[in-house]
Amino acid sequence: MEYLLIFISAVFVNNIIFSQFLGICPFLGVSKKIETALGMGMAVAFVLTLSTVVTYLLQYYLLTPLHLEYLQTLAFILVIASLVQMVEIILKKVSPALYQALGIFLPLITTNCAVLGVAILVIQKEFSLIESIVYAFSTALGFALALTVFAGLREQLSLVNVPKGMRGIAIVMIVAGLLSLAFMGFGGVDGGLRSVFGLDV
């Protein structure tokens, strides 16, 4: 049940984009078409989950025992950049079709602050390894959901006659704000589920 609560909280209640404001650059930049949004969402899900596992192990089996916690951010950035490069090389050799589908999105993930943010958050929240994996994958799903819904709304906007003064980034920011308000409607869901199932709030 704890894993289900982590999942619901990460996807809906504390969405990485709308609640924690991480990953805004790809949210605004790669959300013009649903197809590209889905591709970016898939790539982020894979890299975010993998990097969270590696950074978790790095933190608890290297940095903490050697009292090098102050190197956390630098070490995590190096790990994420290396993982993205490694995944790109492996995909190019093993599955050219998947590489073609995700290839253009993989370099963007290196600069996606959501990946680094989640790696640091699982350490701050003191999750176990399994909880960290569930949280990372759920957060990536929440990211993909937000990106895809926003891309669908932007595709619909292209069919609408938007007033001249609101065209471009202005209407995009307004729609993003409204979507953020919609996700705020999920606030308290995880707390309600905890009380229903008798878990510590």
PDB file of C-alpha atoms in Angstrom:
ATOM      1  CA  MET A   1       0.000   0.000   0.000  1.00  0.00           C
ATOM      2  CA  GLU A   2       2.928   2.346   0.731  1.00  0.00           C
ATOM      3  CA  TYR A   3       4.152   1.893  -2.852  1.00  0.00           C
ATOM      4  CA  LEU A   4       0.689   2.749  -4.206  1.00  0.00           C
ATOM      5  CA  LEU A   5       0.671   5.949  -2.146  1.00  0.00           C
ATOM      6  CA  ILE A   6       4.129   6.879  -3.429  1.00  0.00           C
ATOM      7  CA  PHE A   7       2.877   6.264  -6.977  1.00  0.00           C
ATOM      8  CA  ILE A   8      -0.281   8.386  -6.597  1.00  0.00           C
ATOM      9  CA  SER A   9       1.612  11.153  -4.832  1.00  0.00           C
ATOM     10  CA  ALA A  10       4.411  11.310  -7.428  1.00  0.00           C
ATOM     11  CA  VAL A  11       2.129  11.184 -10.489  1.00  0.00           C
ATOM     12  CA  PHE A  12      -0.744  13.419  -9.405  1.00  0.00           C
ATOM     13  CA  VAL A  13      -0.404  15.155  -6.029  1.00  0.00           C
ATOM     14  CA  ASN A  14       3.273  16.222  -6.125  1.00  0.00           C
ATOM     15  CA  ASN A  15       3.753  16.228  -9.881  1.00  0.00           C
ATOM     16  CA  ILE A  16       7.376  17.056 -10.658  1.00  0.00           C
ATOM     17  CA  ILE A  17       6.392  19.865 -13.058  1.00  0.00           C
ATOM     18  CA  PHE A  18       3.289  21.414 -11.509  1.00  0.00           C
ATOM     19  CA  SER A  19       4.125  21.021  -7.834  1.00  0.00           C
ATOM     20  CA  GLN A  20       7.925  21.026  -7.677  1.00  0.00           C
ATOM     21  CA  PHE A  21       8.662  23.083 -10.822  1.00  0.00           C
ATOM     22  CA  LEU A  22      11.414  20.790 -12.090  1.00  0.00           C
ATOM     23  CA  GLY A  23      11.771  19.942 -15.777  1.00  0.00           C
ATOM     24  CA  ILE A  24      10.133  23.139 -17.023  1.00  0.00           C
ATOM     25  CA  CYS A  25      12.491  23.541 -20.026  1.00  0.00           C
ATOM     26  CA  PRO A  26      11.453  20.310 -21.806  1.00  0.00           C
ATOM     27  CA  PHE A  27       7.872  20.889 -20.638  1.00  0.00           C
ATOM     28  CA  LEU A  28       7.729  24.137 -22.622  1.00  0.00           C
ATOM     29  CA  GLY A  29      10.165  23.191 -25.394  1.00  0.00           C
ATOM     30  CA  VAL A  30       9.165  19.631 -26.355  1.00  0.00           C
ATOM     31  CA  SER A  31       5.401  19.927 -25.935  1.00  0.00           C
ATOM     32  CA  LYS A  32       4.319  21.145 -29.363  1.00  0.00           C
ATOM     33  CA  LYS A  33       3.290  17.675 -30.604  1.00  0.00           C
ATOM     34  CA  ILE A  34       1.950  14.644 -28.742  1.00  0.00           C
ATOM     35  CA  GLU A  35       4.340  12.318 -30.582  1.00  0.00           C
ATOM     36  CA  THR A  36       7.462  14.185 -29.435  1.00  0.00           C
ATOM     37  CA  ALA A  37       6.024  14.556 -25.918  1.00  0.00           C
ATOM     38  CA  LEU A  38       5.520  10.779 -25.677  1.00  0.00           C
ATOM     39  CA  GLY A  39       9.066  10.167 -26.957  1.00  0.00           C
ATOM     40  CA  MET A  40      10.528  12.525 -24.400  1.00  0.00           C
ATOM     41  CA  GLY A  41       8.376  10.986 -21.665  1.00  0.00           C
ATOM     42  CA  MET A  42       9.626   7.476 -22.516  1.00  0.00           C
ATOM     43  CA  ALA A  43      13.254   8.578 -22.596  1.00  0.00           C
ATOM     44  CA  VAL A  44      12.922  10.409 -19.255  1.00  0.00           C
ATOM     45  CA  ALA A  45      11.211   7.389 -17.638  1.00  0.00           C
ATOM     46  CA  PHE A  46      14.070   5.110 -18.633  1.00  0.00           C
ATOM     47  CA  VAL A  47      16.950   7.436 -17.735  1.00  0.00           C
ATOM     48  CA  LEU A  48      15.346   8.803 -14.556  1.00  0.00           C
ATOM     49  CA  THR A  49      14.693   5.337 -13.112  1.00  0.00           C
ATOM     50  CA  LEU A  50      18.154   4.041 -14.036  1.00  0.00           C
ATOM     51  CA  SER A  51      19.982   7.130 -12.764  1.00  0.00           C
ATOM     52  CA  THR A  52      18.060   7.074  -9.471  1.00  0.00           C
ATOM     53  CA  VAL A  53      19.192   3.493  -8.820  1.00  0.00           C
ATOM     54  CA  VAL A  54      22.831   4.285  -9.643  1.00  0.00           C
ATOM     55  CA  THR A  55      22.936   7.552  -7.642  1.00  0.00           C
ATOM     56  CA  TYR A  56      21.223   5.848  -4.680  1.00  0.00           C
ATOM     57  CA  LEU A  57      23.901   3.149  -4.616  1.00  0.00           C
ATOM     58  CA  LEU A  58      26.623   5.769  -5.093  1.00  0.00           C
ATOM     59  CA  GLN A  59      25.308   7.815  -2.167  1.00  0.00           C
ATOM     60  CA  TYR A  60      24.964   4.977   0.345  1.00  0.00           C
ATOM     61  CA  TYR A  61      27.905   2.795  -0.686  1.00  0.00           C
ATOM     62  CA  LEU A  62      30.518   5.401  -1.568  1.00  0.00           C
ATOM     63  CA  LEU A  63      29.766   9.011  -0.590  1.00  0.00           C
ATOM     64  CA  THR A  64      28.253   8.384   2.866  1.00  0.00           C
ATOM     65  CA  PRO A  65      30.812   5.765   4.082  1.00  0.00           C
ATOM     66  CA  LEU A  66      33.692   8.011   2.951  1.00  0.00           C
ATOM     67  CA  HIS A  67      32.008  11.159   4.373  1.00  0.00           C
ATOM     68  CA  LEU A  68      31.956  12.811   0.935  1.00  0.00           C
ATOM     69  CA  GLU A  69      28.317  13.934   1.046  1.00  0.00           C
ATOM     70  CA  TYR A  70      29.338  17.445  -0.013  1.00  0.00           C
ATOM     71  CA  LEU A  71      30.225  16.011  -3.451  1.00  0.00           C
ATOM     72  CA  GLN A  72      26.662  14.723  -3.957  1.00  0.00           C
ATOM     73  CA  THR A  73      25.507  17.230  -6.580  1.00  0.00           C
ATOM     74  CA  LEU A  74      28.715  17.056  -8.628  1.00  0.00           C
ATOM     75  CA  ALA A  75      28.830  13.250  -8.461  1.00  0.00           C
ATOM     76  CA  PHE A  76      25.160  12.913  -9.418  1.00  0.00           C
ATOM     77  CA  ILE A  77      25.544  15.254 -12.411  1.00  0.00           C
ATOM     78  CA  LEU A  78      28.536  13.241 -13.660  1.00  0.00           C
ATOM     79  CA  VAL A  79      26.646   9.967 -13.203  1.00  0.00           C
ATOM     80  CA  ILE A  80      23.550  11.241 -15.046  1.00  0.00           C
ATOM     81  CA  ALA A  81      25.589  12.642 -17.955  1.00  0.00           C
ATOM     82  CA  SER A  82      27.582   9.387 -18.203  1.00  0.00           C
ATOM     83  CA  LEU A  83      24.431   7.254 -18.068  1.00  0.00           C
ATOM     84  CA  VAL A  84      22.775   9.254 -20.835  1.00  0.00           C
ATOM     85  CA  GLN A  85      25.850   8.859 -23.043  1.00  0.00           C
ATOM     86  CA  MET A  86      26.099   5.141 -22.247  1.00  0.00           C
ATOM     87  CA  VAL A  87      22.385   4.558 -22.951  1.00  0.00           C
ATOM     88  CA  GLU A  88      22.731   6.451 -26.235  1.00  0.00           C
ATOM     89  CA  ILE A  89      25.701   4.314 -27.356  1.00  0.00           C
ATOM     90  CA  ILE A  90      24.042   1.033 -26.322  1.00  0.00           C
ATOM     91  CA  LEU A  91      20.753   1.907 -28.030  1.00  0.00           C
ATOM     92  CA  LYS A  92      22.580   2.874 -31.216  1.00  0.00           C
ATOM     93  CA  LYS A  93      24.279  -0.553 -31.340  1.00  0.00           C
ATOM     94  CA  VAL A  94      21.525  -2.825 -29.972  1.00  0.00           C
ATOM     95  CA  SER A  95      18.289  -1.240 -31.191  1.00  0.00           C
ATOM     96  CA  PRO A  96      18.687   1.317 -34.004  1.00  0.00           C
ATOM     97  CA  ALA A  97      14.891   1.644 -34.299  1.00  0.00           C
ATOM     98  CA  LEU A  98      14.500   2.617 -30.635  1.00  0.00           C
ATOM     99  CA  TYR A  99      17.535   4.879 -30.944  1.00  0.00           C
ATOM    100  CA  GLN A 100      15.867   6.672 -33.849  1.00  0.00           C
ATOM    101  CA  ALA A 101      12.708   7.071 -31.771  1.00  0.00           C
ATOM    102  CA  LEU A 102      14.492   8.381 -28.663  1.00  0.00           C
ATOM    103  CA  GLY A 103      17.808   9.558 -30.090  1.00  0.00           C
ATOM    104  CA  ILE A 104      16.940  13.239 -30.375  1.00  0.00           C
ATOM    105  CA  PHE A 105      15.521  13.302 -26.840  1.00  0.00           C
ATOM    106  CA  LEU A 106      18.401  11.572 -25.048  1.00  0.00           C
ATOM    107  CA  PRO A 107      20.839  14.547 -25.158  1.00  0.00           C
ATOM    108  CA  LEU A 108      18.069  16.780 -23.772  1.00  0.00           C
ATOM    109  CA  ILE A 109      17.780  14.570 -20.688  1.00  0.00           C
ATOM    110  CA  THR A 110      21.345  15.426 -19.637  1.00  0.00           C
ATOM    111  CA  THR A 111      20.220  19.003 -18.945  1.00  0.00           C
ATOM    112  CA  ASN A 112      16.809  18.052 -17.499  1.00  0.00           C
ATOM    113  CA  CYS A 113      16.859  19.193 -13.873  1.00  0.00           C
ATOM    114  CA  ALA A 114      14.019  16.767 -13.042  1.00  0.00           C
ATOM    115  CA  VAL A 115      16.455  13.833 -13.283  1.00  0.00           C
ATOM    116  CA  LEU A 116      18.924  15.403 -10.845  1.00  0.00           C
ATOM    117  CA  GLY A 117      16.069  16.645  -8.654  1.00  0.00           C
ATOM    118  CA  VAL A 118      14.583  13.170  -8.209  1.00  0.00           C
ATOM    119  CA  ALA A 119      18.011  11.647  -7.486  1.00  0.00           C
ATOM    120  CA  ILE A 120      18.489  14.169  -4.673  1.00  0.00           C
ATOM    121  CA  LEU A 121      14.881  13.936  -3.416  1.00  0.00           C
ATOM    122  CA  VAL A 122      15.045  10.171  -2.803  1.00  0.00           C
ATOM    123  CA  ILE A 123      18.083  10.759  -0.582  1.00  0.00           C
ATOM    124  CA  GLN A 124      16.373  13.621   1.284  1.00  0.00           C
ATOM    125  CA  LYS A 125      13.192  11.580   1.788  1.00  0.00           C
ATOM    126  CA  GLU A 126      15.300   8.642   3.064  1.00  0.00           C
ATOM    127  CA  PHE A 127      13.562   6.124   0.813  1.00  0.00           C
ATOM    128  CA  SER A 128      14.691   2.522   0.592  1.00  0.00           C
ATOM    129  CA  LEU A 129      16.024   1.282  -2.763  1.00  0.00           C
ATOM    130  CA  ILE A 130      12.639  -0.202  -3.782  1.00  0.00           C
ATOM    131  CA  GLU A 131      10.790   2.950  -2.699  1.00  0.00           C
ATOM    132  CA  SER A 132      13.310   5.018  -4.658  1.00  0.00           C
ATOM    133  CA  ILE A 133      12.692   2.978  -7.821  1.00  0.00           C
ATOM    134  CA  VAL A 134       8.903   3.273  -7.400  1.00  0.00           C
ATOM    135  CA  TYR A 135       9.192   7.013  -6.732  1.00  0.00           C
ATOM    136  CA  ALA A 136      11.516   7.603  -9.709  1.00  0.00           C
ATOM    137  CA  PHE A 137       9.359   5.638 -12.149  1.00  0.00           C
ATOM    138  CA  SER A 138       6.163   7.253 -10.835  1.00  0.00           C
ATOM    139  CA  THR A 139       7.699  10.714 -11.114  1.00  0.00           C
ATOM    140  CA  ALA A 140       8.721   9.952 -14.705  1.00  0.00           C
ATOM    141  CA  LEU A 141       5.144   8.849 -15.450  1.00  0.00           C
ATOM    142  CA  GLY A 142       3.851  12.074 -13.913  1.00  0.00           C
ATOM    143  CA  PHE A 143       6.303  14.021 -16.073  1.00  0.00           C
ATOM    144  CA  ALA A 144       5.190  12.139 -19.199  1.00  0.00           C
ATOM    145  CA  LEU A 145       1.510  12.625 -18.317  1.00  0.00           C
ATOM    146  CA  ALA A 146       1.924  16.382 -17.814  1.00  0.00           C
ATOM    147  CA  LEU A 147       3.963  16.708 -21.013  1.00  0.00           C
ATOM    148  CA  THR A 148       1.489  14.702 -23.118  1.00  0.00           C
ATOM    149  CA  VAL A 149      -1.625  16.468 -21.806  1.00  0.00           C
ATOM    150  CA  PHE A 150       0.044  19.845 -22.360  1.00  0.00           C
ATOM    151  CA  ALA A 151       1.098  18.820 -25.887  1.00  0.00           C
ATOM    152  CA  GLY A 152      -2.514  17.828 -26.658  1.00  0.00           C
ATOM    153  CA  LEU A 153      -3.739  21.204 -25.430  1.00  0.00           C
ATOM    154  CA  ARG A 154      -1.121  23.011 -27.529  1.00  0.00           C
ATOM    155  CA  GLU A 155      -2.156  21.038 -30.611  1.00  0.00           C
ATOM    156  CA  GLN A 156      -5.750  22.133 -29.993  1.00  0.00           C
ATOM    157  CA  LEU A 157      -4.597  25.730 -29.531  1.00  0.00           C
ATOM    158  CA  SER A 158      -3.081  25.696 -33.011  1.00  0.00           C
ATOM    159  CA  LEU A 159      -6.616  25.126 -34.399  1.00  0.00           C
ATOM    160  CA  VAL A 160      -8.140  28.005 -32.444  1.00  0.00           C
ATOM    161  CA  ASN A 161      -8.146  31.672 -33.398  1.00  0.00           C
ATOM    162  CA  VAL A 162      -6.222  33.078 -30.429  1.00  0.00           C
ATOM    163  CA  PRO A 163      -6.363  36.889 -29.981  1.00  0.00           C
ATOM    164  CA  LYS A 164      -3.279  38.553 -31.479  1.00  0.00           C
ATOM    165  CA  GLY A 165      -1.960  39.896 -28.171  1.00  0.00           C
ATOM    166  CA  MET A 166      -2.031  36.434 -26.578  1.00  0.00           C
ATOM    167  CA  ARG A 167      -0.405  34.397 -29.349  1.00  0.00           C
ATOM    168  CA  GLY A 168       2.857  32.576 -28.795  1.00  0.00           C
ATOM    169  CA  ILE A 169       4.331  32.135 -25.333  1.00  0.00           C
ATOM    170  CA  ALA A 170       1.594  34.176 -23.617  1.00  0.00           C
ATOM    171  CA  ILE A 171      -1.216  31.678 -24.289  1.00  0.00           C
ATOM    172  CA  VAL A 172       1.184  28.781 -23.599  1.00  0.00           C
ATOM    173  CA  MET A 173       1.919  30.149 -20.112  1.00  0.00           C
ATOM    174  CA  ILE A 174      -1.778  30.728 -19.404  1.00  0.00           C
ATOM    175  CA  VAL A 175      -2.642  27.148 -20.419  1.00  0.00           C
ATOM    176  CA  ALA A 176       0.262  25.811 -18.318  1.00  0.00           C
ATOM    177  CA  GLY A 177      -1.061  27.757 -15.325  1.00  0.00           C
ATOM    178  CA  LEU A 178      -4.584  26.405 -15.800  1.00  0.00           C
ATOM    179  CA  LEU A 179      -3.237  22.861 -16.136  1.00  0.00           C
ATOM    180  CA  SER A 180      -1.242  23.374 -12.927  1.00  0.00           C
ATOM    181  CA  LEU A 181      -4.432  24.480 -11.154  1.00  0.00           C
ATOM    182  CA  ALA A 182      -6.186  21.360 -12.443  1.00  0.00           C
ATOM    183  CA  PHE A 183      -3.460  19.156 -10.942  1.00  0.00           C
ATOM    184  CA  MET A 184      -3.800  21.013  -7.630  1.00  0.00           C
ATOM    185  CA  GLY A 185      -7.246  19.394  -7.423  1.00  0.00           C
ATOM    186  CA  PHE A 186      -5.470  16.148  -6.519  1.00  0.00           C
ATOM    187  CA  GLY A 187      -4.024  17.739  -3.363  1.00  0.00           C
ATOM    188  CA  GLY A 188      -4.852  15.758  -0.255  1.00  0.00           C
ATOM    189  CA  VAL A 189      -5.641  12.525  -2.113  1.00  0.00           C
ATOM    190  CA  ASP A 190      -2.627  10.709  -0.667  1.00  0.00           C
ATOM    191  CA  GLY A 191      -3.417  11.983   2.844  1.00  0.00           C
ATOM    192  CA  GLY A 192      -7.005  10.780   2.469  1.00  0.00           C
ATOM    193  CA  LEU A 193      -5.839   7.340   1.335  1.00  0.00           C
ATOM    194  CA  ARG A 194      -3.424   7.127   4.267  1.00  0.00           C
ATOM    195  CA  SER A 195      -6.206   7.815   6.740  1.00  0.00           C
ATOM    196  CA  VAL A 196      -8.557   5.322   5.017  1.00  0.00           C
ATOM    197  CA  PHE A 197      -5.959   2.541   5.208  1.00  0.00           C
ATOM    198  CA  GLY A 198      -4.769   3.503   8.688  1.00  0.00           C
ATOM    199  CA  LEU A 199      -1.235   4.450   7.654  1.00  0.00           C
ATOM    200  CA  ASP A 200       0.839   7.179   9.290  1.00  0.00           C
ATOM    201  CA  VAL A 201       0.101  10.524   7.625  1.00  0.00           C
TER     202      VAL A 201
END
